[in-house]
Coordinates of C-alpha atoms and ligand atoms in Angstrom, one line a residue:
X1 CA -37.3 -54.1 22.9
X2 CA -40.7 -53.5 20.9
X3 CA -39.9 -52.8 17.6
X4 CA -43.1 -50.0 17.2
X5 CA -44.1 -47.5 14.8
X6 CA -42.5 -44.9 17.2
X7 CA -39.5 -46.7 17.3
X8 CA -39.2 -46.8 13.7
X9 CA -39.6 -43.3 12.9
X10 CA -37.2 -42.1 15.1
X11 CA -34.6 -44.4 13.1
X12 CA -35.7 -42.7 10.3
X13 CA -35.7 -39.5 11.8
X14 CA -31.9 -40.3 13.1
X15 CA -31.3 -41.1 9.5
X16 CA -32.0 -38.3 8.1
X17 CA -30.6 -36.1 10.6
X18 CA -27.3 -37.5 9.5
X19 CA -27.4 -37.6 5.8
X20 CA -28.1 -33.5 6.6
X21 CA -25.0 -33.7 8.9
X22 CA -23.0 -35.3 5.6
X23 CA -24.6 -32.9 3.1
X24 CA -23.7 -30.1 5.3
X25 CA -20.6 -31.4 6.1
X26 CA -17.8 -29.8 3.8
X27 CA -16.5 -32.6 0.9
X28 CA -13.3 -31.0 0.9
X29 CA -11.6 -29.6 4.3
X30 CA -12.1 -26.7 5.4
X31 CA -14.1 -25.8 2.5
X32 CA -18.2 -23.8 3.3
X33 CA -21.0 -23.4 1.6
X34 CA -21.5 -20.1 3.4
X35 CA -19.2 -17.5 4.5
X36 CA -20.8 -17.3 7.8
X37 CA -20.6 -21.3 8.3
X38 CA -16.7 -20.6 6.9
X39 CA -16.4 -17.5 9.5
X40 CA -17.9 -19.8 12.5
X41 CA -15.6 -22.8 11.9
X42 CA -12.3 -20.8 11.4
X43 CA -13.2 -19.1 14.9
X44 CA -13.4 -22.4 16.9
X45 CA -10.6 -23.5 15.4
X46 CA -8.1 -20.1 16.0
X47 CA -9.4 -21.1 19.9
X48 CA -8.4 -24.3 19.9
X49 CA -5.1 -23.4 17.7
X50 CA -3.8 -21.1 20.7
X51 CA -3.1 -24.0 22.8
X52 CA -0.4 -25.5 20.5
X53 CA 3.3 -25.2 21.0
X54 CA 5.6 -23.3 18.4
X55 CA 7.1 -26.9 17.4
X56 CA 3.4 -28.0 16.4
X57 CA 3.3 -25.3 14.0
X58 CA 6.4 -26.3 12.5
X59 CA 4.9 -29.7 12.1
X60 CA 2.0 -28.9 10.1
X61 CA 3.9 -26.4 7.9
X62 CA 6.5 -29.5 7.6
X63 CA 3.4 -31.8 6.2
X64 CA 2.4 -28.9 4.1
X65 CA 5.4 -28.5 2.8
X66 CA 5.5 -32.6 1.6
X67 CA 2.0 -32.8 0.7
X68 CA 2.9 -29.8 -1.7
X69 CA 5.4 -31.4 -3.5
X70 CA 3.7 -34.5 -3.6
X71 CA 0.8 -32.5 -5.4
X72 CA 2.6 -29.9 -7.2
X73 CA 1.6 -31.4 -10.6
X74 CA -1.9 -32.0 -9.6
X75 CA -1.9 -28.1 -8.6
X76 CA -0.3 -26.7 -11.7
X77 CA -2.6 -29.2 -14.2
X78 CA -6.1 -28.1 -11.9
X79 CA -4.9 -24.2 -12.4
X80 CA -4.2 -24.4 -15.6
X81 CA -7.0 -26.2 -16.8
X82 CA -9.5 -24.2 -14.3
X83 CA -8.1 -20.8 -15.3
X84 CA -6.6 -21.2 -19.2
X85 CA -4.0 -19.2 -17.9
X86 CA -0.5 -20.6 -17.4
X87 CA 2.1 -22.9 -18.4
X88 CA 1.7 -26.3 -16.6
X89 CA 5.8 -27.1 -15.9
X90 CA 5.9 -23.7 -14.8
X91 CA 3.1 -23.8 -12.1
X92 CA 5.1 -26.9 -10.7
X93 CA 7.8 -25.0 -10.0
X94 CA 6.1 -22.7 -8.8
X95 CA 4.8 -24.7 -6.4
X96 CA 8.0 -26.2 -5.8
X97 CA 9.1 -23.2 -4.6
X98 CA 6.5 -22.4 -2.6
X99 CA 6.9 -26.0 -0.6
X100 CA 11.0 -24.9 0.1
X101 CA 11.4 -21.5 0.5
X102 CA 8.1 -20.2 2.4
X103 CA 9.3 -19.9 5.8
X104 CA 7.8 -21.0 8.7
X105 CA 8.3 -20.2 12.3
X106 CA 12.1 -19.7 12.1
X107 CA 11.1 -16.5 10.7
X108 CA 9.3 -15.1 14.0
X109 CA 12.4 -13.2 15.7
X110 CA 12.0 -12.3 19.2
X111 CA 13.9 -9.5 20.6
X112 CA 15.2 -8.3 24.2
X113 CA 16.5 -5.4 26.4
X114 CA 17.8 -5.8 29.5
X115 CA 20.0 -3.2 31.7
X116 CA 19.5 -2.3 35.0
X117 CA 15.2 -2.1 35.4
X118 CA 15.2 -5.5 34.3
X119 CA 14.0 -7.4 31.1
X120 CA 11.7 -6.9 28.6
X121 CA 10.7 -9.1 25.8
X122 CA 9.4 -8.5 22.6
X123 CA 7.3 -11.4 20.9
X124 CA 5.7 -11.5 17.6
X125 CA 2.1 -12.4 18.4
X126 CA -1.0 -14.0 16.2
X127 CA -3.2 -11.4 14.8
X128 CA -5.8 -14.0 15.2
X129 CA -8.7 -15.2 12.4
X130 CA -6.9 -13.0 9.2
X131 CA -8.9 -12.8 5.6
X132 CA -7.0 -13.1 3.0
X133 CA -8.4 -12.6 -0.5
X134 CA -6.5 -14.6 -3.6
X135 CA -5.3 -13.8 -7.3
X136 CA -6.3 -15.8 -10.1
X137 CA -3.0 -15.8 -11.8
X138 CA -1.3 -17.8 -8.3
X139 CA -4.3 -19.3 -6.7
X140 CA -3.1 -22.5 -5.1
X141 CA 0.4 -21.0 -4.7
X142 CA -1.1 -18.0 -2.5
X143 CA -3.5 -20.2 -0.5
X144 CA -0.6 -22.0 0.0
X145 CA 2.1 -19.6 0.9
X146 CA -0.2 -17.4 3.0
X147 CA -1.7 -20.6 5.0
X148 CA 2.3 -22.1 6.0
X149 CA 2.9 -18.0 6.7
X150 CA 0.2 -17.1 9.0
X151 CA -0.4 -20.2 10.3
X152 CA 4.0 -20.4 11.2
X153 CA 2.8 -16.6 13.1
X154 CA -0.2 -19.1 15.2
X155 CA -2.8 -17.5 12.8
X156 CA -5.8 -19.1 11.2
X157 CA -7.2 -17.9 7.6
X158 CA -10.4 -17.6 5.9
X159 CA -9.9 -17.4 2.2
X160 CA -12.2 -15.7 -0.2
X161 CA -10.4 -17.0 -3.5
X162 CA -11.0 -15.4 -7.1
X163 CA -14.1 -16.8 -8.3
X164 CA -12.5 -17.6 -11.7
X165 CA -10.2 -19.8 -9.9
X166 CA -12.0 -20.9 -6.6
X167 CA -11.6 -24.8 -7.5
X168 CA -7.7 -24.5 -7.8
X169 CA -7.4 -22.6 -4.4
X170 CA -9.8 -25.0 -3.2
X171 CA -8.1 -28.2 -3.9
X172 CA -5.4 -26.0 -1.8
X173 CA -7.3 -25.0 1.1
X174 CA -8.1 -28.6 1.4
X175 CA -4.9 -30.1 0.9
X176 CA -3.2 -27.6 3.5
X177 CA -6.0 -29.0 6.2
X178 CA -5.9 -32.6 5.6
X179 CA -1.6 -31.7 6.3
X180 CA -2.7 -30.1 9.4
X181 CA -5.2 -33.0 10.3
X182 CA -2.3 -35.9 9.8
X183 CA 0.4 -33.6 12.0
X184 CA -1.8 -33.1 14.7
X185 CA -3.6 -29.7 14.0
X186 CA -7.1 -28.3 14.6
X187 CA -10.0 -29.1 11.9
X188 CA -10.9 -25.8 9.9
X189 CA -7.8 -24.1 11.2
X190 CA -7.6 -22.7 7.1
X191 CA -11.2 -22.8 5.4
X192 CA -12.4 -21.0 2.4
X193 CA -15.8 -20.8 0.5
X194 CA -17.0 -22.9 -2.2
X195 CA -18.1 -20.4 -4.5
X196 CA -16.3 -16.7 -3.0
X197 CA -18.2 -13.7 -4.6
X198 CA -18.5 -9.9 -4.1
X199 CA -21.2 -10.8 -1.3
X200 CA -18.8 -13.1 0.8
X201 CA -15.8 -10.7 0.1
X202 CA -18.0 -8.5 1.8
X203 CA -19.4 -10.5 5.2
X204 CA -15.4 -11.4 5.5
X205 CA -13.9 -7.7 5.5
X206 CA -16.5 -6.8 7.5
X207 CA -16.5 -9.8 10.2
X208 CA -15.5 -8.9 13.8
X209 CA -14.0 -12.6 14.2
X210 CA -11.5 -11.4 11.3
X211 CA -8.6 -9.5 13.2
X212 CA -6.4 -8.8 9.8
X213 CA -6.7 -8.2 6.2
X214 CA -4.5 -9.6 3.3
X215 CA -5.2 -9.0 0.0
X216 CA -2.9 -10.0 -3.3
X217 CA -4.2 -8.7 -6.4
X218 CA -4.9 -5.9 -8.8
X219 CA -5.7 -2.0 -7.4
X220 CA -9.2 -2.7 -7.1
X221 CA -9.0 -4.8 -4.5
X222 CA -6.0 -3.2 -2.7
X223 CA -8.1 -0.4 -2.8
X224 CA -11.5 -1.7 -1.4
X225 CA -9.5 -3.6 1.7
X226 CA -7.3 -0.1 2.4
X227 CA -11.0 1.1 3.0
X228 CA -11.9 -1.6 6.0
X229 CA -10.5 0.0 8.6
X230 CA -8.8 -2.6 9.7
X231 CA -5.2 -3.4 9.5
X232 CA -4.5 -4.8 6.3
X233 CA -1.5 -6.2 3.6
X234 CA -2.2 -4.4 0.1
X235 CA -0.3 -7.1 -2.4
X236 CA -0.9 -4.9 -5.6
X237 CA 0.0 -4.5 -9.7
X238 CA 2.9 -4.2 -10.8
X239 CA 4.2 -3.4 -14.4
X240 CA 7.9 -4.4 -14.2
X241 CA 10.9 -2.9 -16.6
X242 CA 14.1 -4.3 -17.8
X243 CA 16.8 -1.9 -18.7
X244 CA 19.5 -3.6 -20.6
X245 CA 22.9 -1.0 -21.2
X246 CA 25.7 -1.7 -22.7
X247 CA 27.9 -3.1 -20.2
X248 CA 25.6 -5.8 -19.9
X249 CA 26.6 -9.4 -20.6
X250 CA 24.4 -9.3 -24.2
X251 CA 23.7 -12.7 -24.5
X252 CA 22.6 -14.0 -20.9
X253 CA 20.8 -10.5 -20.9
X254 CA 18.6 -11.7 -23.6
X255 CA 18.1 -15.4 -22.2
X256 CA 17.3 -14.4 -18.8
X257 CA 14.5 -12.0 -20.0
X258 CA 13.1 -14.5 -22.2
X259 CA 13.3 -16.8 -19.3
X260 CA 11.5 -14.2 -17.2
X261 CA 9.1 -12.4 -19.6
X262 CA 8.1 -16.6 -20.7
X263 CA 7.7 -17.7 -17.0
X264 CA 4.0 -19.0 -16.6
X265 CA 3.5 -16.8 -19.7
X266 CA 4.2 -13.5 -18.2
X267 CA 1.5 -14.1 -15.3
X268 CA 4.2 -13.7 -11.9
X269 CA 3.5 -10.1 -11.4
X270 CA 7.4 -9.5 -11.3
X271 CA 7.8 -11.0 -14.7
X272 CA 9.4 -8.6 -17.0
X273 CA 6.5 -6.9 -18.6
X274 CA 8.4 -3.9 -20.8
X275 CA 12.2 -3.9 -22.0
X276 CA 14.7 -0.6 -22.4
X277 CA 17.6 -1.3 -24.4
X278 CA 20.8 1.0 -25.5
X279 CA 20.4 1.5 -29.3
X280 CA 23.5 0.4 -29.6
X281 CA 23.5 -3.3 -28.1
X282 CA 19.7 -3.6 -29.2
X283 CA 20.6 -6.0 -32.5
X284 CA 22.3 -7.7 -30.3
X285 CA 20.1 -8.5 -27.6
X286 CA 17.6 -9.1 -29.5
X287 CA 19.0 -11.8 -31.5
X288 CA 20.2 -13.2 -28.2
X289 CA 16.4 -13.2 -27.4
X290 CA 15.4 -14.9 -30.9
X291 CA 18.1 -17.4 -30.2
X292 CA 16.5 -18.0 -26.8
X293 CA 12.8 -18.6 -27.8
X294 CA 11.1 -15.3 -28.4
X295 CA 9.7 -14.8 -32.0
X296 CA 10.0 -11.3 -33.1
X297 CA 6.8 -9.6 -34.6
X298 CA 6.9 -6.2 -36.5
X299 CA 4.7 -3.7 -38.5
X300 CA 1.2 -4.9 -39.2
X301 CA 1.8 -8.2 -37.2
X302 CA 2.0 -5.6 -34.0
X303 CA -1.0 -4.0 -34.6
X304 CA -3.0 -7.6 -35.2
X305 CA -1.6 -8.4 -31.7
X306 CA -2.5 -5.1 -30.1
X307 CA -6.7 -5.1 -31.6
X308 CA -6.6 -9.1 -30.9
X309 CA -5.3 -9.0 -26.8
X310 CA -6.1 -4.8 -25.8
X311 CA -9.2 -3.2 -25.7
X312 CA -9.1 0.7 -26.8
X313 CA -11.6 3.3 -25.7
X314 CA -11.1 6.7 -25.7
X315 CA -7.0 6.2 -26.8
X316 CA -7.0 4.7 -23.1
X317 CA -6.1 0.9 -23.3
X318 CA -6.7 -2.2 -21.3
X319 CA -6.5 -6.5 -21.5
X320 CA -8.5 -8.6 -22.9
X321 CA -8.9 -10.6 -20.1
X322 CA -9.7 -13.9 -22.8
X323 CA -5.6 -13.7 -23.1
X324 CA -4.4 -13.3 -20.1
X325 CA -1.4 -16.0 -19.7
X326 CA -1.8 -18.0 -22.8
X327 CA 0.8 -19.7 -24.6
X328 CA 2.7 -17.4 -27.5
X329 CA 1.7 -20.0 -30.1
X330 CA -2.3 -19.3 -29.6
X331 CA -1.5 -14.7 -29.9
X332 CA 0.7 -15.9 -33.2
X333 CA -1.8 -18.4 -34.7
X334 CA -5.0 -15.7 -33.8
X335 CA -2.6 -13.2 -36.3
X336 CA -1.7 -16.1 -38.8
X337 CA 1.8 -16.8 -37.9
X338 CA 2.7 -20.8 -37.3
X339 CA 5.2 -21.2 -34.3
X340 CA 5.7 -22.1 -30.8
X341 CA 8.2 -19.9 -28.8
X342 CA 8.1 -19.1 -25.2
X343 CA 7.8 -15.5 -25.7
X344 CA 6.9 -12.9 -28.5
X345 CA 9.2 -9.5 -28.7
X346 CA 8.4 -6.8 -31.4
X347 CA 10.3 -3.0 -31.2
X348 CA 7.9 -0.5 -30.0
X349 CA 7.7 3.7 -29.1
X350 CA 7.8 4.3 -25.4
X351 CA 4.3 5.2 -25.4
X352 CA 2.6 1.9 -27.0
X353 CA 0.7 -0.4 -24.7
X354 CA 2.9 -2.8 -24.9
X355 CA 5.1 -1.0 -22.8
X356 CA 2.5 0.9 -21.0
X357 CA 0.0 -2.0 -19.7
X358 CA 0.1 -4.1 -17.4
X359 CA -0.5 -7.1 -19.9
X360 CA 0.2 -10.8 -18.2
X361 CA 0.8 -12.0 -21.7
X362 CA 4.0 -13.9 -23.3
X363 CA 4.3 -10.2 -25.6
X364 CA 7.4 -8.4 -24.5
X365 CA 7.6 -4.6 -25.9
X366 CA 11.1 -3.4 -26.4
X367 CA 11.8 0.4 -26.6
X368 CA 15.3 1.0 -28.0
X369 CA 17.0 4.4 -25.5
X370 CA 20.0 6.2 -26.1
X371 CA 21.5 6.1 -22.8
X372 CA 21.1 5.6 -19.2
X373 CA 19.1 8.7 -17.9
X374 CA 16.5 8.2 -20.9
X375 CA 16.6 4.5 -20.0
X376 CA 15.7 5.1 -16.0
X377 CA 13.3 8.1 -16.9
X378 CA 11.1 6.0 -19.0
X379 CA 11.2 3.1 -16.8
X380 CA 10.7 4.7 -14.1
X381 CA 7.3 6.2 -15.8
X382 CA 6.3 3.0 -17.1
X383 CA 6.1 1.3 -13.8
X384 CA 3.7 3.8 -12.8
X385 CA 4.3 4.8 -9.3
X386 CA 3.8 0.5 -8.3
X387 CA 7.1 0.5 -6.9
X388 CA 6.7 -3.0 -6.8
X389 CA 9.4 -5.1 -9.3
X390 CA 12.0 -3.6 -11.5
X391 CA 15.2 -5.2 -13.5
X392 CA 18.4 -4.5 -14.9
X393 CA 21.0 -6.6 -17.2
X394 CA 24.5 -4.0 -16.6
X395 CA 28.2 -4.0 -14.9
X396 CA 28.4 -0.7 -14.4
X397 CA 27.7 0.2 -10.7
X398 CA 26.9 3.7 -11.4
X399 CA 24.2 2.4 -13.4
X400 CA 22.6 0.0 -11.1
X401 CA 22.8 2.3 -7.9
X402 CA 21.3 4.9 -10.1
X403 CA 18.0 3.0 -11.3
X404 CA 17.3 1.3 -7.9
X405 CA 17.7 4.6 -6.5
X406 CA 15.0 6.5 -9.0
X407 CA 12.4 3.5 -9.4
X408 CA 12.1 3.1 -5.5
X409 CA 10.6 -0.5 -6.0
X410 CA 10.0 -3.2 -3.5
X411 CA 12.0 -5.9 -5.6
X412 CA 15.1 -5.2 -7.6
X413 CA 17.0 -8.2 -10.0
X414 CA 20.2 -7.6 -11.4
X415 CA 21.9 -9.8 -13.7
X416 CA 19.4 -12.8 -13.8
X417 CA 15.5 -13.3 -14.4
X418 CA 12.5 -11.6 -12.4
X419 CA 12.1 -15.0 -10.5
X420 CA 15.7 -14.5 -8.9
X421 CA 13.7 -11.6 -6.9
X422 CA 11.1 -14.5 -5.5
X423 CA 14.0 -16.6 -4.4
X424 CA 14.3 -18.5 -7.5
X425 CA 17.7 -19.0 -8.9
X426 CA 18.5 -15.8 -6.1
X427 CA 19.0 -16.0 -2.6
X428 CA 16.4 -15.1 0.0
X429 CA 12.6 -16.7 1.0
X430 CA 9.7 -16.6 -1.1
X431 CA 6.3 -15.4 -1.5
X432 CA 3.4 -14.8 -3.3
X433 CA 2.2 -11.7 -1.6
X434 CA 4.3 -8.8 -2.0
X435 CA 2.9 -6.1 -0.5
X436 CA 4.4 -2.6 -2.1
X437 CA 1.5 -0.2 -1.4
X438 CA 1.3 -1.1 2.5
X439 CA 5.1 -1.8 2.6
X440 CA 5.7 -4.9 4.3
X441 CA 8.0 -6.2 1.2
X442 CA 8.3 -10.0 0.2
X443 CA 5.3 -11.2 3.5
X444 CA 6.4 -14.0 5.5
X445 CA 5.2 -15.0 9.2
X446 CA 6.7 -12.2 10.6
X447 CA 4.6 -10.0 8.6
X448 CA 1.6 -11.7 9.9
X449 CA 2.0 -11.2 13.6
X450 CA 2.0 -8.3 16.2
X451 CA 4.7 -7.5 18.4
X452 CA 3.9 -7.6 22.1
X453 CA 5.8 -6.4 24.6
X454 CA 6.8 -8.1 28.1
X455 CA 8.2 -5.9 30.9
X456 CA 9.8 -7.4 34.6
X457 CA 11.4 -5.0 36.5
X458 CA 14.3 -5.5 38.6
X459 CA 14.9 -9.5 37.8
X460 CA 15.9 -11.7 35.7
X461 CA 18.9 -9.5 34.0
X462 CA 21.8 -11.4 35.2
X463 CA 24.4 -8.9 35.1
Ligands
NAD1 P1 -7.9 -9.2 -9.5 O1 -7.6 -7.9 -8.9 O2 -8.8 -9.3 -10.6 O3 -8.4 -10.2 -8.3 C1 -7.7 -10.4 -7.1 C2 -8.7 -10.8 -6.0 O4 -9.4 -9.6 -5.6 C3 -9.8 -11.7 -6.5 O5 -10.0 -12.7 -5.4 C4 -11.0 -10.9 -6.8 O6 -12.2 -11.5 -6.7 C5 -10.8 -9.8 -5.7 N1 -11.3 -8.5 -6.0 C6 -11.1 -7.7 -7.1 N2 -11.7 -6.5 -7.0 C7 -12.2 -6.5 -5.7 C8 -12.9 -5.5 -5.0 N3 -13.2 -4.3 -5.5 N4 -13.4 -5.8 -3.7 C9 -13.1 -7.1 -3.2 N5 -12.5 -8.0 -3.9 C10 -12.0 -7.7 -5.1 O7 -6.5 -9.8 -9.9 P2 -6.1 -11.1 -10.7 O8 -6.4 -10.9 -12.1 O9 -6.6 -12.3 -10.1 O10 -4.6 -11.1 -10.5 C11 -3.7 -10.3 -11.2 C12 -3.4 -9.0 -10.6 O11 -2.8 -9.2 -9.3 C13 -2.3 -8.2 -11.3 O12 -2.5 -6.9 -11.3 C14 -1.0 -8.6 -10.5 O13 0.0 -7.7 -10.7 C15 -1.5 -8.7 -9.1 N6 -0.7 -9.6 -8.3 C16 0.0 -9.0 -7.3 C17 0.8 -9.8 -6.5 C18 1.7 -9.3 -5.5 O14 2.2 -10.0 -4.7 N7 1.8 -8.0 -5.4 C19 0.7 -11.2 -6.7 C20 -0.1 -11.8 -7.7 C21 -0.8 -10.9 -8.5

């Protein structure tokens, strides 16, 4: 061999070729510079995913389900820290949750006709490549939960995460590929962008490779993928109400709204946001609450709160996003009160923003009612139309029936915290997308897939 100057170069050349190929190269899985590069690499993967069986699915979603528990503190500590928002032991079980109750392909539920033409089969199909665009008050939780959903319904996903929170989902995306990678699966069958934007939100919606839209979120974004003309999951606000009357077991009434209201500090969007009380069980149920970690506020402390977590314009309020999900102790030292309780109460009109506003905040407004109709009809208002998550602490049937009827929403707790409604402490699956405005309820692979129909005529009906 003669070692030349020609020879050389083209090492060199070779060299460099490759350190390109490692810069380009994602350092986490499934994770793009580009949305395009993110777009082009999802898309050879979906073709390469068609060819597995059911049971490989399974397999993956089984490894994503272990490598989620094995990580759930490393989740909760990179979301909390990323985003200031949330309670750390919290966002484990959060993630806990995610890793046991998320179904996988035991959900997708075939069904049959047969009779004298024959057979025909329905099966719940892949949609194909779906977008799905993330929250920042869930973000490793949704990539999570959506990726073990649509991938159990043979799907692949391209993420465009909140940008306030794209390291957390991430650390996700990346974590759900490397289970995929060790089970067997396809490289890039979930990827995401590094740093997600309007722009990228954009090229996804818009992207002929992406067959299906899923968006959790607030109405902005709900909104802008209802406009895409494609087929889309609107996951949307919510501003959740307790009612409390008084047939209600007083005491675990008030500990399982502080227990609700304090989850993740108020983030879950079915946490109890506002609280309805009958005047004459109110003393009650609040000391229960006082006795179960919420600090009561009143008078000028209320208004110190309101000017240090709302902004006002025009009488119309709105968050201070700078507060969203922080810890009670921080809204109480900012108003010079020392203490550390899960959750703060205070007694406020109907029409305050406390009430009013979807807050995500530990600060629980409670409006004292003098029966049952006035309980439901303000409710009912301050849930805005979200039909999404309302509650209720009562025995008496008439009562329950009544406001399940009148607020119409897509989750309804009775007797037990706001996370019973996710599967927590209450039976059912769980989710993180809950899609009220487009109506597919708690999501779950079969909400991910189309139904396609098989027809043979004349054979194969034994009877
Ligand atoms: P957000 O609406 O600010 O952001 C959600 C996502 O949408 C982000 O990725 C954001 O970048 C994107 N986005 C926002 N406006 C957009 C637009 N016009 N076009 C394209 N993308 C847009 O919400 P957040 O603060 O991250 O999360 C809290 C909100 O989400 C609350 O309102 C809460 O109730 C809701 N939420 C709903 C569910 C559910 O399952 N229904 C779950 C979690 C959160």
């Amino acid at each position: 061999m003669i070692v030349d100057e020609k020879y050389i170069n083209e090492i060199v050349a070779n060299v460099v070729s490759s350190m390109k190929e490692v810069e380009r190269a994602p350092k986490q899985k499934g994770v793009f510079d580009t949305m395009t590069e993110a777009l082009e690499a999802v898309s050879k993967a979906y073709k390469q995913f068609r060819g597995y069986s059911v049971a490989q699915r399974e397999k993956m979603i089984s490894r994503i389900r272990e490598l989620t528990l094995e990580e759930a503190e490393n989740l909760a500590v990179l979301g909390v820290e990323e985003t200031g928002m949330g309670r750390v032991a919290d966002k484990i079980i959060k993630h806990q949750l995610v890793a046991n109750k998320t179904p996988g392909t035991e959900d997708l539920k075939p069904s049959v006709m047969t009779g004298d033409d024959g057979l025909t089969l329905i099966e719940p199909a892949p949609f194909g490549v779906i977008g799905s665009i993330t929250p920042s008050t869930n973000p490793s939780e949704t990539v999570i939960c959506n990726s073990m959903g649509m991938i159990a319904g043979g799907n692949a996903v391209v993420f465009n995460p909140h940008p306030n929170a794209c390291k957390t989902a991430n650390y996700a995306v990346d974590l759900v590929n490397r289970a995929i990678l060790e089970a067997g699966g396809p490289e890039n069958l979930v990827v995401s962008v590094k740093k997600p934007t309007r722009e990228s939100s954009n090229e996804m919606m818009a992207s002929p490779i992406v067959r299906m839209l899923v968006a959790t979120g607030g109405p902005g974004v709900v909104k802008a993928l209802l406009s895409s003309g494609k087929k889309a999951i609107g996951a949307g606000a919510g501003n959740p109400p307790v009612i409390v009357d008084d047939t209600a077991d007083i005491e675990k009434a008030g500990a399982d709204i502080v227990a609700g209201a304090s989850f993740d500090n108020n983030l879950p969007c079915i946490a109890e946001k506002e609280c309805f009380v009958f005047r004459n069980v109110a003393d009650e149920l609040i000391a229960s609450m006082q006795k179960n970690g919420a600090y009561l506020i009143k008078g000028a402390e209320i208004d110190k709160l309101v000017k240090l977590c709302l902004i006002e314009k025009n009488g119309k309020y709105s968050i201070n996003k700078d507060w969203v999900g922080k810890d009670a102790s921080l809204f109480l030292k900012a108003i010079g009160i020392d203490a550390d309780p899960r959750l703060i109460i205070c007694e406020v009109p109907n029409e305050h923003p406390f009430v009013q506003v979807e807050m995500m905040m530990p600060v629980l407004g409670i409006v004292r009612v003098k029966d049952i109709d006035e309980a439901i009809e303000l409710a009912v208002a301050a849930e805005h139309g979200n039909r999404h998550s309302a509650h209720i602490h009562s025995k008496n049937i008439d009562n329950l029936t009544n406001f399940a009827k009148a607020v119409e929403t897509t989750i309804f707790v009775k007797n037990a915290p706001s996370y019973a409604g996710i599967g927590a402490g209450g039976e059912g699956y769980t989710t993180f997308t809950i899609a009220g405005p487009t109506g597919e309820g708690l999501t779950a692979a079969h909400s991910f897939c189309r139904q396609r129909r098989c027809v043979m005529v004349d054979n194969l009906h034994i009877v």
